[in-house]
Coordinates of C-alpha atoms in Angstrom, one line a residue:
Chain A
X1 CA 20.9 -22.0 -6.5
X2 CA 18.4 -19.9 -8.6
X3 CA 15.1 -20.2 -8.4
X4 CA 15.0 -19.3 -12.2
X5 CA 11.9 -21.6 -13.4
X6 CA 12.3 -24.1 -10.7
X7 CA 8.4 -23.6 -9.4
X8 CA 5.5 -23.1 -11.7
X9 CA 1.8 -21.8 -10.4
X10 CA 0.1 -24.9 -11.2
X11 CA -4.0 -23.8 -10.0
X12 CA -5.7 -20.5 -9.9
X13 CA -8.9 -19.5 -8.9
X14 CA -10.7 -15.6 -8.9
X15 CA -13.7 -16.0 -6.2
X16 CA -16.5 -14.5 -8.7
X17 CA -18.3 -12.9 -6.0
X18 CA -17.9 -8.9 -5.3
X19 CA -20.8 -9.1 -2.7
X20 CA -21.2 -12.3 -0.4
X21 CA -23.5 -11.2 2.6
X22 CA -24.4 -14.4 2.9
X23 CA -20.8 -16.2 3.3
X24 CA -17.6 -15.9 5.7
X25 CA -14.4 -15.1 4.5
X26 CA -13.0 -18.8 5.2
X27 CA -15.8 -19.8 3.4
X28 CA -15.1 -18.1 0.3
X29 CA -11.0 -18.6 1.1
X30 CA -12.6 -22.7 1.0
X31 CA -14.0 -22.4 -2.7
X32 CA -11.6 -20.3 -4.1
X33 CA -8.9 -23.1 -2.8
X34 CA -11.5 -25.7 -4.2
X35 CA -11.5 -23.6 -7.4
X36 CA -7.5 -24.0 -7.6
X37 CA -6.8 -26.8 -6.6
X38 CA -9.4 -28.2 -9.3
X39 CA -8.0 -26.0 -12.2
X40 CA -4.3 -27.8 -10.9
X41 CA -5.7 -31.1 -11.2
X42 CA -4.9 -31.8 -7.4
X43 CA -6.4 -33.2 -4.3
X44 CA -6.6 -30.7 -1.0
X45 CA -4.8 -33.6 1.0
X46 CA -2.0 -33.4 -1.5
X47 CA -1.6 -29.5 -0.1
X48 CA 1.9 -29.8 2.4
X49 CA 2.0 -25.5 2.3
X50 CA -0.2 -22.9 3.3
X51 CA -0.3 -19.1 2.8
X52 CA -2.2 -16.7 3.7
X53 CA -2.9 -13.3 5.4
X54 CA -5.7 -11.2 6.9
X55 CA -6.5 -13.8 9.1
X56 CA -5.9 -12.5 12.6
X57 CA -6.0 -11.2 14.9
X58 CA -6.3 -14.5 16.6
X59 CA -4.4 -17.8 15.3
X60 CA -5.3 -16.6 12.0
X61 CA -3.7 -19.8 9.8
X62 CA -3.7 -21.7 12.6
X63 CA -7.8 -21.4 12.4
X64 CA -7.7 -22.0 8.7
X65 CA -6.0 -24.5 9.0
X66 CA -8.6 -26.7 10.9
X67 CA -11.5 -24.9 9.0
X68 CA -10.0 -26.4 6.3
X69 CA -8.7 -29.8 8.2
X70 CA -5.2 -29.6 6.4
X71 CA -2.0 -30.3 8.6
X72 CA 0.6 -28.5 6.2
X73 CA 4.4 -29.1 7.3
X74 CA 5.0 -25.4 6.2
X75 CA 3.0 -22.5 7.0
X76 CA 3.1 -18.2 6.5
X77 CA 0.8 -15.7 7.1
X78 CA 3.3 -12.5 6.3
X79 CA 1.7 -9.7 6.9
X80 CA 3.1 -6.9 4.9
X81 CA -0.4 -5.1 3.8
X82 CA -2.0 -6.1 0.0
X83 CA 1.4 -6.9 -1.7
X84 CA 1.7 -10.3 0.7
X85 CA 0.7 -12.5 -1.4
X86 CA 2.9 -11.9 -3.9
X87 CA 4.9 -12.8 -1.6
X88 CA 3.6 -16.1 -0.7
X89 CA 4.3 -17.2 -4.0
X90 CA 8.3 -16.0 -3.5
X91 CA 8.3 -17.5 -0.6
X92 CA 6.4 -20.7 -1.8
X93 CA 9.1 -21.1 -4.3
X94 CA 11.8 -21.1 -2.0
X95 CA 10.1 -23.7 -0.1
X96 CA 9.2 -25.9 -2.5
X97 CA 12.8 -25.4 -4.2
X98 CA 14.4 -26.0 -1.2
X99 CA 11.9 -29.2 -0.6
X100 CA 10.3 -27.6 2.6
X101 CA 7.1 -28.6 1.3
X102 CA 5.5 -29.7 -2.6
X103 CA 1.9 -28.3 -2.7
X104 CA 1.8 -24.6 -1.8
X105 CA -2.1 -23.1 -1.5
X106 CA -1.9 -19.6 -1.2
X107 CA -5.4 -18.5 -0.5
X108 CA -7.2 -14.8 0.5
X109 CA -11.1 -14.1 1.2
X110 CA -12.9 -11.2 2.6
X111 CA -16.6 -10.0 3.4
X112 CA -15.1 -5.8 3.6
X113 CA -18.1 -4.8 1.4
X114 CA -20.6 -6.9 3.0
X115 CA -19.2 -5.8 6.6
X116 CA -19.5 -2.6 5.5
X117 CA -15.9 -1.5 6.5
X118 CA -14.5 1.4 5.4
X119 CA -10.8 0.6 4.1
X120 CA -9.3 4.2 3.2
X121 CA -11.0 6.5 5.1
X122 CA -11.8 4.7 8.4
X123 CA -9.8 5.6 11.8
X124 CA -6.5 3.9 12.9
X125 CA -5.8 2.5 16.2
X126 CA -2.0 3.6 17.6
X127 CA -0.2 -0.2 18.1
X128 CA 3.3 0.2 16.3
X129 CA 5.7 2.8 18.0
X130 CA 5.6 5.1 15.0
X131 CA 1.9 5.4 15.0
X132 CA 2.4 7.8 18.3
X133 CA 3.8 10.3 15.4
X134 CA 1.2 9.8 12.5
X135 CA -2.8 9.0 13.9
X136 CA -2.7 11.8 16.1
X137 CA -3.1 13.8 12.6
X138 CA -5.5 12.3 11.1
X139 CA -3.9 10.1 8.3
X140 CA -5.9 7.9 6.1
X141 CA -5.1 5.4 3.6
X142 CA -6.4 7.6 1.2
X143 CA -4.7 10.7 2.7
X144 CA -1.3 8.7 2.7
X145 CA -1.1 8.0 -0.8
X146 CA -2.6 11.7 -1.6
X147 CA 0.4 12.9 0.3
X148 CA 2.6 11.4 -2.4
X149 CA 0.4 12.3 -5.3
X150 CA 0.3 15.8 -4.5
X151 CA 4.5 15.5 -4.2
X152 CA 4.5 14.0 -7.4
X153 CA 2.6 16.9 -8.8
X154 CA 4.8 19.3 -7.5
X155 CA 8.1 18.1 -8.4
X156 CA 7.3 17.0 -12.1
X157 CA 3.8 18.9 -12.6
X158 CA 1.7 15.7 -13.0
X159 CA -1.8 16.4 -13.2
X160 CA -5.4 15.4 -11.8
X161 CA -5.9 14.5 -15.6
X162 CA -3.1 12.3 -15.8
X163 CA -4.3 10.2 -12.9
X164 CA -7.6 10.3 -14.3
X165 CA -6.5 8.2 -17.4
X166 CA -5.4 5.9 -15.5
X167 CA -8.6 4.9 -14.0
X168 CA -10.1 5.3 -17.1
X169 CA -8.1 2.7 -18.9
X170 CA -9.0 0.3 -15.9
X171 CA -12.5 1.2 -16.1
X172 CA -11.9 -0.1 -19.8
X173 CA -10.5 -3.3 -19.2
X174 CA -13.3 -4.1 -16.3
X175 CA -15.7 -4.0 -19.4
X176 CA -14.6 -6.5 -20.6
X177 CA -14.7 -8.6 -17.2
X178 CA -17.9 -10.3 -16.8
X179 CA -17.1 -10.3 -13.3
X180 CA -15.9 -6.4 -12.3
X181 CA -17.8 -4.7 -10.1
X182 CA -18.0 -1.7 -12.2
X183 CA -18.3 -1.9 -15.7
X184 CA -19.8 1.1 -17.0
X185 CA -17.2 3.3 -19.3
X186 CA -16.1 6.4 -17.6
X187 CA -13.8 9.6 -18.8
X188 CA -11.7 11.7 -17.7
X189 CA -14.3 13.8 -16.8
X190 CA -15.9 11.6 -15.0
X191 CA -13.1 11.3 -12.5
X192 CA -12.5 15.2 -11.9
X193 CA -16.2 15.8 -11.9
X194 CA -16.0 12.8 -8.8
X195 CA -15.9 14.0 -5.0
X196 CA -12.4 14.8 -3.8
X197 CA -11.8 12.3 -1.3
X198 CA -8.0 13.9 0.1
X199 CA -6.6 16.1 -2.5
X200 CA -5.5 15.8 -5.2
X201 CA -6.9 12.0 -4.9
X202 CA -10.9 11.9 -6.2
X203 CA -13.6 9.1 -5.8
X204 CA -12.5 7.3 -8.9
X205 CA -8.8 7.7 -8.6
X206 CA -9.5 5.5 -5.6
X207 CA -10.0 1.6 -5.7
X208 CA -13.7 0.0 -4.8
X209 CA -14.5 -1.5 -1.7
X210 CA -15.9 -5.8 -2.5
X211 CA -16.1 -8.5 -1.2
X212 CA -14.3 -11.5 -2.9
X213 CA -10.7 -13.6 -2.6
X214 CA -8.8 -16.4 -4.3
X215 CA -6.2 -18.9 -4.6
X216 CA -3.2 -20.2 -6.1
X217 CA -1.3 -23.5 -6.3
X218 CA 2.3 -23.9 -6.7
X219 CA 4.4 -27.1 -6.9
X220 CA 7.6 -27.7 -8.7
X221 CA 8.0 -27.1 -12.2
X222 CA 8.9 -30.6 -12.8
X223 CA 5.3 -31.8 -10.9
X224 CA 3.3 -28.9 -12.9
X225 CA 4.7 -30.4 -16.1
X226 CA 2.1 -33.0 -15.9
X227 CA -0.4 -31.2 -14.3
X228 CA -4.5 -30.0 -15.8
X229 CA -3.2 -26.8 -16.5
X230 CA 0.3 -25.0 -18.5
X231 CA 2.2 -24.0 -16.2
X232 CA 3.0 -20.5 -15.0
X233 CA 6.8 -20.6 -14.4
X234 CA 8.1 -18.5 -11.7
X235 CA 11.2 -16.4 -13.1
X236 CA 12.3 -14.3 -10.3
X237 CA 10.8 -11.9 -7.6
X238 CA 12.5 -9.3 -4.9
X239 CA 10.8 -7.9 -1.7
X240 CA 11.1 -4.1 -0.3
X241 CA 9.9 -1.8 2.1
X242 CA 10.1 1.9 2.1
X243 CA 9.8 4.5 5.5
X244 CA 10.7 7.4 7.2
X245 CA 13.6 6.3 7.9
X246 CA 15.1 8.9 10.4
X247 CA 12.7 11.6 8.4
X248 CA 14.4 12.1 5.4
X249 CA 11.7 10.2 2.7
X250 CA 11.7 11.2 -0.5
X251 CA 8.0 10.7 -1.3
X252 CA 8.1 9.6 -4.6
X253 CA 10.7 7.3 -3.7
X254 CA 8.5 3.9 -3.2
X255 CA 9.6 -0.1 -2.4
X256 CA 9.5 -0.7 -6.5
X257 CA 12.3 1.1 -7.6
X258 CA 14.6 -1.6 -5.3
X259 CA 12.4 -4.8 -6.3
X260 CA 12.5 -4.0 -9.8
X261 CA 15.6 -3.9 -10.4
X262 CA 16.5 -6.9 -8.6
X263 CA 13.2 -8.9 -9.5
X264 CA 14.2 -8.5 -13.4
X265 CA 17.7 -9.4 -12.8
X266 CA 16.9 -12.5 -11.1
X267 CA 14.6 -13.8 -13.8
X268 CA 16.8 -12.5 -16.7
X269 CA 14.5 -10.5 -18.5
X270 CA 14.5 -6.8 -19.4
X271 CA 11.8 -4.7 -19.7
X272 CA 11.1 -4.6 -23.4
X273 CA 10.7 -8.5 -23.1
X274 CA 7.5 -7.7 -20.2
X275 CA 4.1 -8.6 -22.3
X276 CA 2.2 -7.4 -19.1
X277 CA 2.1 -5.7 -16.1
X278 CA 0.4 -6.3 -13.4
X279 CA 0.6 -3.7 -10.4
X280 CA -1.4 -3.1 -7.8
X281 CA -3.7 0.1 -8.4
X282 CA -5.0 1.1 -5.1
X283 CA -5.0 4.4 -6.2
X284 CA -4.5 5.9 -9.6
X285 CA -0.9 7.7 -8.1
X286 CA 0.0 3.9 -7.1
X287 CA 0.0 2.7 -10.4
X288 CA 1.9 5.9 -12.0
X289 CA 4.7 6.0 -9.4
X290 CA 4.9 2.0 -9.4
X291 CA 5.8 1.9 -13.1
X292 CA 8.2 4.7 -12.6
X293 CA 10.0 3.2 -10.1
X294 CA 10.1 -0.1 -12.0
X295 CA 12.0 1.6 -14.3
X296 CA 9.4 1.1 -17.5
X297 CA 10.2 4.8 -17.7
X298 CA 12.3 7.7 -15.9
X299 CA 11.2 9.8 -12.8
X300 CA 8.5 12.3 -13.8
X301 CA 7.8 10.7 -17.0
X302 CA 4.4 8.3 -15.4
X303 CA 1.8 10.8 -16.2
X304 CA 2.5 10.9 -19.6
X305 CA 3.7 7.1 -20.0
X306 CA 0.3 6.7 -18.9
X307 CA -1.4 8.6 -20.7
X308 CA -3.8 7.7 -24.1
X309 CA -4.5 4.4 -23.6
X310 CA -0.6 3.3 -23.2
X311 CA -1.3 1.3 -20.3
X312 CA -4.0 -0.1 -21.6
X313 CA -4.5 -3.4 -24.1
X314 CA -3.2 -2.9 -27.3
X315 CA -0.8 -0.4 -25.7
X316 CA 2.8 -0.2 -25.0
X317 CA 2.3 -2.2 -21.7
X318 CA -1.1 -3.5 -21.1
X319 CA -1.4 -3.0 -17.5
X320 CA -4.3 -4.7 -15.3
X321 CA -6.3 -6.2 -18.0
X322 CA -9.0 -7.1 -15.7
X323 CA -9.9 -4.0 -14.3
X324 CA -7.8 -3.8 -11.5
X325 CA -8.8 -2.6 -7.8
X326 CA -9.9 0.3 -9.5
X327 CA -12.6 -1.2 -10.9
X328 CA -13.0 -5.0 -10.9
X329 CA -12.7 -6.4 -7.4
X330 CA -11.0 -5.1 -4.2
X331 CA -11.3 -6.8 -0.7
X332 CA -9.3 -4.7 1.2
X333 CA -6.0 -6.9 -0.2
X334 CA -5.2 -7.4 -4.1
X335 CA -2.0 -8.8 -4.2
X336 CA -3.2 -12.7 -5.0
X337 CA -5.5 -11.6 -8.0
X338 CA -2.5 -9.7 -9.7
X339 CA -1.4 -13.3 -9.6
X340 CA -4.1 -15.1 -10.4
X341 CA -5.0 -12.6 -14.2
X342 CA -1.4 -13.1 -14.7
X343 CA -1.1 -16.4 -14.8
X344 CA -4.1 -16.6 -17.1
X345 CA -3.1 -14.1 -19.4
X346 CA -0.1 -16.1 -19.9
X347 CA -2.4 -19.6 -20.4
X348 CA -4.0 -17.3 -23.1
X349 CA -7.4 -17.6 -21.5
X350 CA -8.7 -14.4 -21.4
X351 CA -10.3 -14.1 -24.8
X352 CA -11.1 -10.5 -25.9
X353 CA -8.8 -9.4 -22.9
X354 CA -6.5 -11.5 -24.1
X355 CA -2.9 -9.9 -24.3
X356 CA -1.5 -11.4 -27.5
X357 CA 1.7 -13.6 -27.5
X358 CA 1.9 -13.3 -23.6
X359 CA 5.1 -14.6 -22.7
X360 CA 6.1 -12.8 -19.6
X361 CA 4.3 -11.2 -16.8
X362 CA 5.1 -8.7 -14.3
X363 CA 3.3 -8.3 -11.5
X364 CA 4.0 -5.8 -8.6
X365 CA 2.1 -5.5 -5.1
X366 CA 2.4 -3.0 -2.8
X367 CA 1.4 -3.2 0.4
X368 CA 0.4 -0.5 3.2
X369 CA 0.6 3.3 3.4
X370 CA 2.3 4.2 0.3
X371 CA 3.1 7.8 2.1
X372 CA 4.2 6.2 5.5
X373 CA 5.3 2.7 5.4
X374 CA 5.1 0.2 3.0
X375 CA 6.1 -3.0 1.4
X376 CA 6.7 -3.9 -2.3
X377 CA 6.7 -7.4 -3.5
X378 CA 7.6 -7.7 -7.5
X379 CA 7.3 -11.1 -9.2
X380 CA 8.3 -12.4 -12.7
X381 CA 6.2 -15.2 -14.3
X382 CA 7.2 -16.8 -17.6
X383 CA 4.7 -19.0 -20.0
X384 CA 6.2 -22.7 -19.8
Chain B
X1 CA -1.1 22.7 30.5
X2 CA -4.3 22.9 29.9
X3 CA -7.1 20.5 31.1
X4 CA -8.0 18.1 28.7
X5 CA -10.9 18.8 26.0
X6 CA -13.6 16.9 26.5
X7 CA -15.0 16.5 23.3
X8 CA -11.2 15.7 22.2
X9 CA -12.4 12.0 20.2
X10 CA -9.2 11.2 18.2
X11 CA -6.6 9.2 18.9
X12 CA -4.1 10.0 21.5
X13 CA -0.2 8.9 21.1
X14 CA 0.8 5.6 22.6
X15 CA 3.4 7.3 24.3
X16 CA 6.7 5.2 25.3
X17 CA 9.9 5.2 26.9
X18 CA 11.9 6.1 23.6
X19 CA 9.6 9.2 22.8
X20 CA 8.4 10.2 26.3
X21 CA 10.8 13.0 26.8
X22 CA 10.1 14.5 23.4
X23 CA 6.2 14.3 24.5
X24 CA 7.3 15.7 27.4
X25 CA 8.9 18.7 25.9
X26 CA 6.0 19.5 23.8
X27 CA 4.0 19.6 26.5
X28 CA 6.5 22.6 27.8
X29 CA 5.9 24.2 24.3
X30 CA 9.4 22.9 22.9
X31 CA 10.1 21.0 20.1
X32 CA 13.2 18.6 20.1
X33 CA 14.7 16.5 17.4
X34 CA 17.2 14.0 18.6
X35 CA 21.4 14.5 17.4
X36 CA 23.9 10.9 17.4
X37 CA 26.6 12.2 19.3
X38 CA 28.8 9.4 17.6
X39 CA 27.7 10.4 14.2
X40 CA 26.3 13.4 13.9
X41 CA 22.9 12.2 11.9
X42 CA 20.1 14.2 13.2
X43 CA 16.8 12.1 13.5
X44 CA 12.6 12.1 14.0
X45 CA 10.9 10.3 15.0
X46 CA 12.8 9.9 18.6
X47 CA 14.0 6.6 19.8
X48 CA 17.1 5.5 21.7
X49 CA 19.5 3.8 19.3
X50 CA 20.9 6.2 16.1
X51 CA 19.8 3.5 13.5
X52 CA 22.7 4.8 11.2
X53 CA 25.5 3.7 13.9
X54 CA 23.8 2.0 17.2
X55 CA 25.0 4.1 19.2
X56 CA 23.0 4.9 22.1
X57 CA 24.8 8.1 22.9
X58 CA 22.2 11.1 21.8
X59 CA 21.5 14.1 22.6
X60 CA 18.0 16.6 22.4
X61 CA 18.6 19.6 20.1
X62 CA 16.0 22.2 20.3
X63 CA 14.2 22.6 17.1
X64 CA 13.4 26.2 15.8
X65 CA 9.8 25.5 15.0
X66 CA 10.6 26.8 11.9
X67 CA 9.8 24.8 8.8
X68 CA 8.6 24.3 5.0
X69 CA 5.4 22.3 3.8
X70 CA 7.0 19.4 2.1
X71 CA 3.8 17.7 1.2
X72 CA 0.5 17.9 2.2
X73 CA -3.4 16.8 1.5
X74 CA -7.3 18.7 2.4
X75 CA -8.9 15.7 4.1
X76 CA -12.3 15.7 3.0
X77 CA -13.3 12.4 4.1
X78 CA -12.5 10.7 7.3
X79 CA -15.3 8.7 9.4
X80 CA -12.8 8.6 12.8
X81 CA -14.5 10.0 15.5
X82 CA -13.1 13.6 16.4
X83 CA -11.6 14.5 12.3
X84 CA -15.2 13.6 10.9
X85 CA -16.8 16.7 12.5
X86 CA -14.1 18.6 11.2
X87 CA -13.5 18.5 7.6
X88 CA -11.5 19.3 5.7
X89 CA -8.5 19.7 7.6
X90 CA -5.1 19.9 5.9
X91 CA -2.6 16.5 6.9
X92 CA 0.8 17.7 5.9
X93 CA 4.8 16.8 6.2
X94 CA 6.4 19.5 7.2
X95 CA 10.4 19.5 7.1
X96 CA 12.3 21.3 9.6
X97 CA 14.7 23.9 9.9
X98 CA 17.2 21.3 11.6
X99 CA 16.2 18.4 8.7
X100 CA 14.2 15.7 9.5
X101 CA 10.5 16.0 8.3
X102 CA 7.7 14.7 10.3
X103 CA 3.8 14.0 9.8
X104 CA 1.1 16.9 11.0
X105 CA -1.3 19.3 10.2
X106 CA -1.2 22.3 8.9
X107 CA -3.7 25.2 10.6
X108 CA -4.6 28.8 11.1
X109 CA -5.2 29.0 7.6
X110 CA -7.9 27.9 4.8
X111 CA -6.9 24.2 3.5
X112 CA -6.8 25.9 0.0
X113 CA -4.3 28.2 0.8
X114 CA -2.1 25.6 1.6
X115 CA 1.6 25.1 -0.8
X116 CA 4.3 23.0 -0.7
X117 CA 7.2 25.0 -0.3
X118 CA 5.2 27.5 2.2
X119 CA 7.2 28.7 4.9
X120 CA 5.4 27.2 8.5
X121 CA 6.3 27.8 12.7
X122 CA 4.9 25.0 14.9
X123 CA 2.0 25.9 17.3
X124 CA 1.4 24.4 20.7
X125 CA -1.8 21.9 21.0
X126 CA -2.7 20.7 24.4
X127 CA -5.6 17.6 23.5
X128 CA -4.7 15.8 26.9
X129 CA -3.2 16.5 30.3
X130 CA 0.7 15.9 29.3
X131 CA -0.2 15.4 25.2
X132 CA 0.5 18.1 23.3
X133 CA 0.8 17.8 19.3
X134 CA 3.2 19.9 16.8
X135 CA 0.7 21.4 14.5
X136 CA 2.4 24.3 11.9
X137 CA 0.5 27.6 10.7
X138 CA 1.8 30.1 8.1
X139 CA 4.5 31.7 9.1
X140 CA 4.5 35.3 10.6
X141 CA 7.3 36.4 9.5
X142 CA 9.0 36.0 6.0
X143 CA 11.6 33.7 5.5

């Protein structure tokens, strides 16, 4: 029973905002479902599904849920860090294939820049077992995914400037996004010249801190058909995690090399036939050791698959064409607007952004401390 | 043991039954790592069950305290009460003599100064009465 094209994302929505002082987060997770469910075509009573995470720590979707009076017959609020909702929409497609529910609304908001909350380099409070053995030290998000990044460095002699591209071609793309936070061009300079946050990892190798959120609809393929919008079709997906273990971790070993593999197989494709990718870039290292382990080349080889614009549009794999976390928008979770630019680049919508011939997305979210524990969602989406 | 800082602001271990004897060792200035007596597979962090076989029979092997820097980072921004008034300090993995690597930090020398591949012996840190964390420094002797 493969879920091969069966579900399509129907609606999208990117919140505009980077900076919403004056709203809650379910009051921006309310437009940005508005937003989707309008570019669907569909009515919020028509909504049997709901996804979400962030919420707690008390009901969490129960509490959206009234906020936004829906009484869905299937609910999820995974929480597996920034990659979960990418996972929603795996999930969602199960359901809806299996006919657990029809109208999935996947939907994220957060005030982290208005709140003032300071994502990577804030303190931890000990609450799973395995924290007993890590916040004593002094671990931040940052200083986890350094950890790797300075591994990666020493095993296959990647360098500061080779992580600096990387933000540089996102800093490129978010030019071209009315809505990115920051849109000035910067160089490579730029990004060594910036503060070192945990080394080897500097200012602008790490992602921004907005506000902001969004949404996605999924229904059937068959119910999409006649839809507002062309469908998204969803092709295949796989989801990972990566740990200690019992202490052996090989640090550049990360959830994507597992979900690749799988993710592609399921959906059929190969990597020459991926138009796009879009993977989360919390940090510049993220984005290098994610394409690795997706296989889009070997071990060791990111830094210079990365490198001169390759990753960027017109490159060999246009990679976050809207600026990514790095520079367009990051609330503290990305994993739904990975999503929501894929699913327009393969509408063709995006104009001078516009990856040409889009046919087939990939989109990648991790979730968590990449250095630690984390999760890795990958998901394929096809045009209809 | 000594009497706890206090000015000591960062956060102590949830300490629970599957890692209290380990805490307990440190606190007696040893460092353990935990053997399946089923299997063999030598493990960190503690807990009860061998999560290669299930098997609940274990035993404590007393760890050399000698190890190598497997990966590391100079922390230069951390707003946590207790780290922010002392920055940079180096966060590291450090693999053991006996295997398993583990999370710490590395001290007695300057951040910079810190390699992967440098040869490290734990040091002792009471922060708490009955809390002691494995923190590494250079080691003295060669290798």
């Amino acid at each position: 029973m493969s879920l091969r094209g069966a579900v399509a994302v129907a609606g999208v929505h990117e919140h505009p905002t980077r900076f919403a002082p004056d709203k809650t987060a379910y009051q921006i997770m309310a437009e940005s479902a508005r937003g989707a469910l309008a570019d669907a075509g569909l009515s919020i009573r028509d909504v049997d599904g709901l996804f979400t995470s962030g919420v707690g720590p008390g009901l969490g979707i129960v509490s959206l849920a009234q906020h936004l009076d829906l009484r869905p017959t299937f609910l999820d609020s995974q929480a597996i860090g920034g990659s979960s909702f990418v996972s929603h929409c795996l999930h969602a497609a199960a359901a809806i294939h299996a006919g657990l529910c029809s109208v999935a609304l996947v939907v994220y908001g957060s005030t982290a820049a208005s709140e003032r909350f300071a994502i990577g380099t804030g303190g931890g409070v000990p609450s799973d077992p395995p924290d007993q053995f890590e916040l004593p030290f002094g671990p931040t998000i940052v200083g986890s995914y350094a950890l790797v990044a300075q591994r990666h460095m020493h095993e296959y002699g990647t360098t500061s400037e080779q992580l600096a591209e990387i933000a540089v071609t996102m800093r490129r793309h978010a030019t071209a996004n009315p809505h990115a936070k920051y849109r000035e061009p910067i160089t490579v300079d730029d990004v060594l010249a910036s503060r070192v946050i945990s080394s080897p990892l500097h200012l602008l190798d790490c992602c921004i801190i907005s506000d902001g959120g969004g949404a996605l609809v999924l229904t059937s393929a068959e119910r999409a058909r006649d839809l507002a919008k062309r469908p998204a079709l969803i092709l295949g997906g796989a989801e990972a995690v990566q740990h200690q273990g019992i202490g052996r971790r090989d640090l550049c070993d990360v959830a994507a090399r597992q979900t690749g593999r799988l993710a592609l197989a399921r959906a059929g494709v190969g990597h020459a036939d991926v138009d796009l990718c879009m993977v989360y870039d919390s940090y510049t290292i993220t984005v290098l050791v994610t394409l690795e382990a997706l296989g889009f080349c070997a071990p060791g080889e990111g830094g210079a698959f990365c490198a001169n614009g390759r990753i960027g549009l017109g490159g060999v794999l246009p990679t976050n064409t809207d600026g990514g976390g790095l520079s367009s928008n990051h609330p503290g979770m990305r994993g739904i607007f990975l999503v929501i630019e894929a699913v327009r680049q393969l509408r063709g919508e995006r104009g001078d952004a516009q990856v040409p011939d889009c046919e087939v997305a990939l989109v990648h979210g991790t979730g968590g401390l990449l250095g630690q524990r984390h999760s890795g969602v990958t998901l394929l989406l096809g045009r209809a | 043991m000594s009497e706890a800082r206090p000015t000591y602001r960062k956060p102590l271990p949830r300490i629970d039954e599957e890692s209290r004897p380990w805490w307990e060792a440190l606190a007696r200035r040893e460092l353990y790592v935990q053997r399946c007596r089923a299997c063999g597979i030598t493990r960190l962090p503690p807990r009860a069950l061998c999560p290669a076989c299930l098997s609940s029979d274990t035993e404590w092997v007393r760890a050399s305290g000698a190890g190598t820097v497997y990966s590391f980072t100079v922390t230069h921004q951390n707003q946590a009460p207790g780290f922010r008034e002392e920055l940079p300090y180096v966060l590291a993995v450090v693999e053991l003599a006996e295997g398993p690597r583990m999370m710490t930090n590395v001290v007695g020398c300057a951040p910079d100064d810190v390699r992967i591949g440098m040869a490290v012996e734990v040091v002792f840190d009471d922060v708490a009465p009955g809390v002691t964390l494995p923190r590494f420094r250079p080691a003295s002797r060669s290798a």
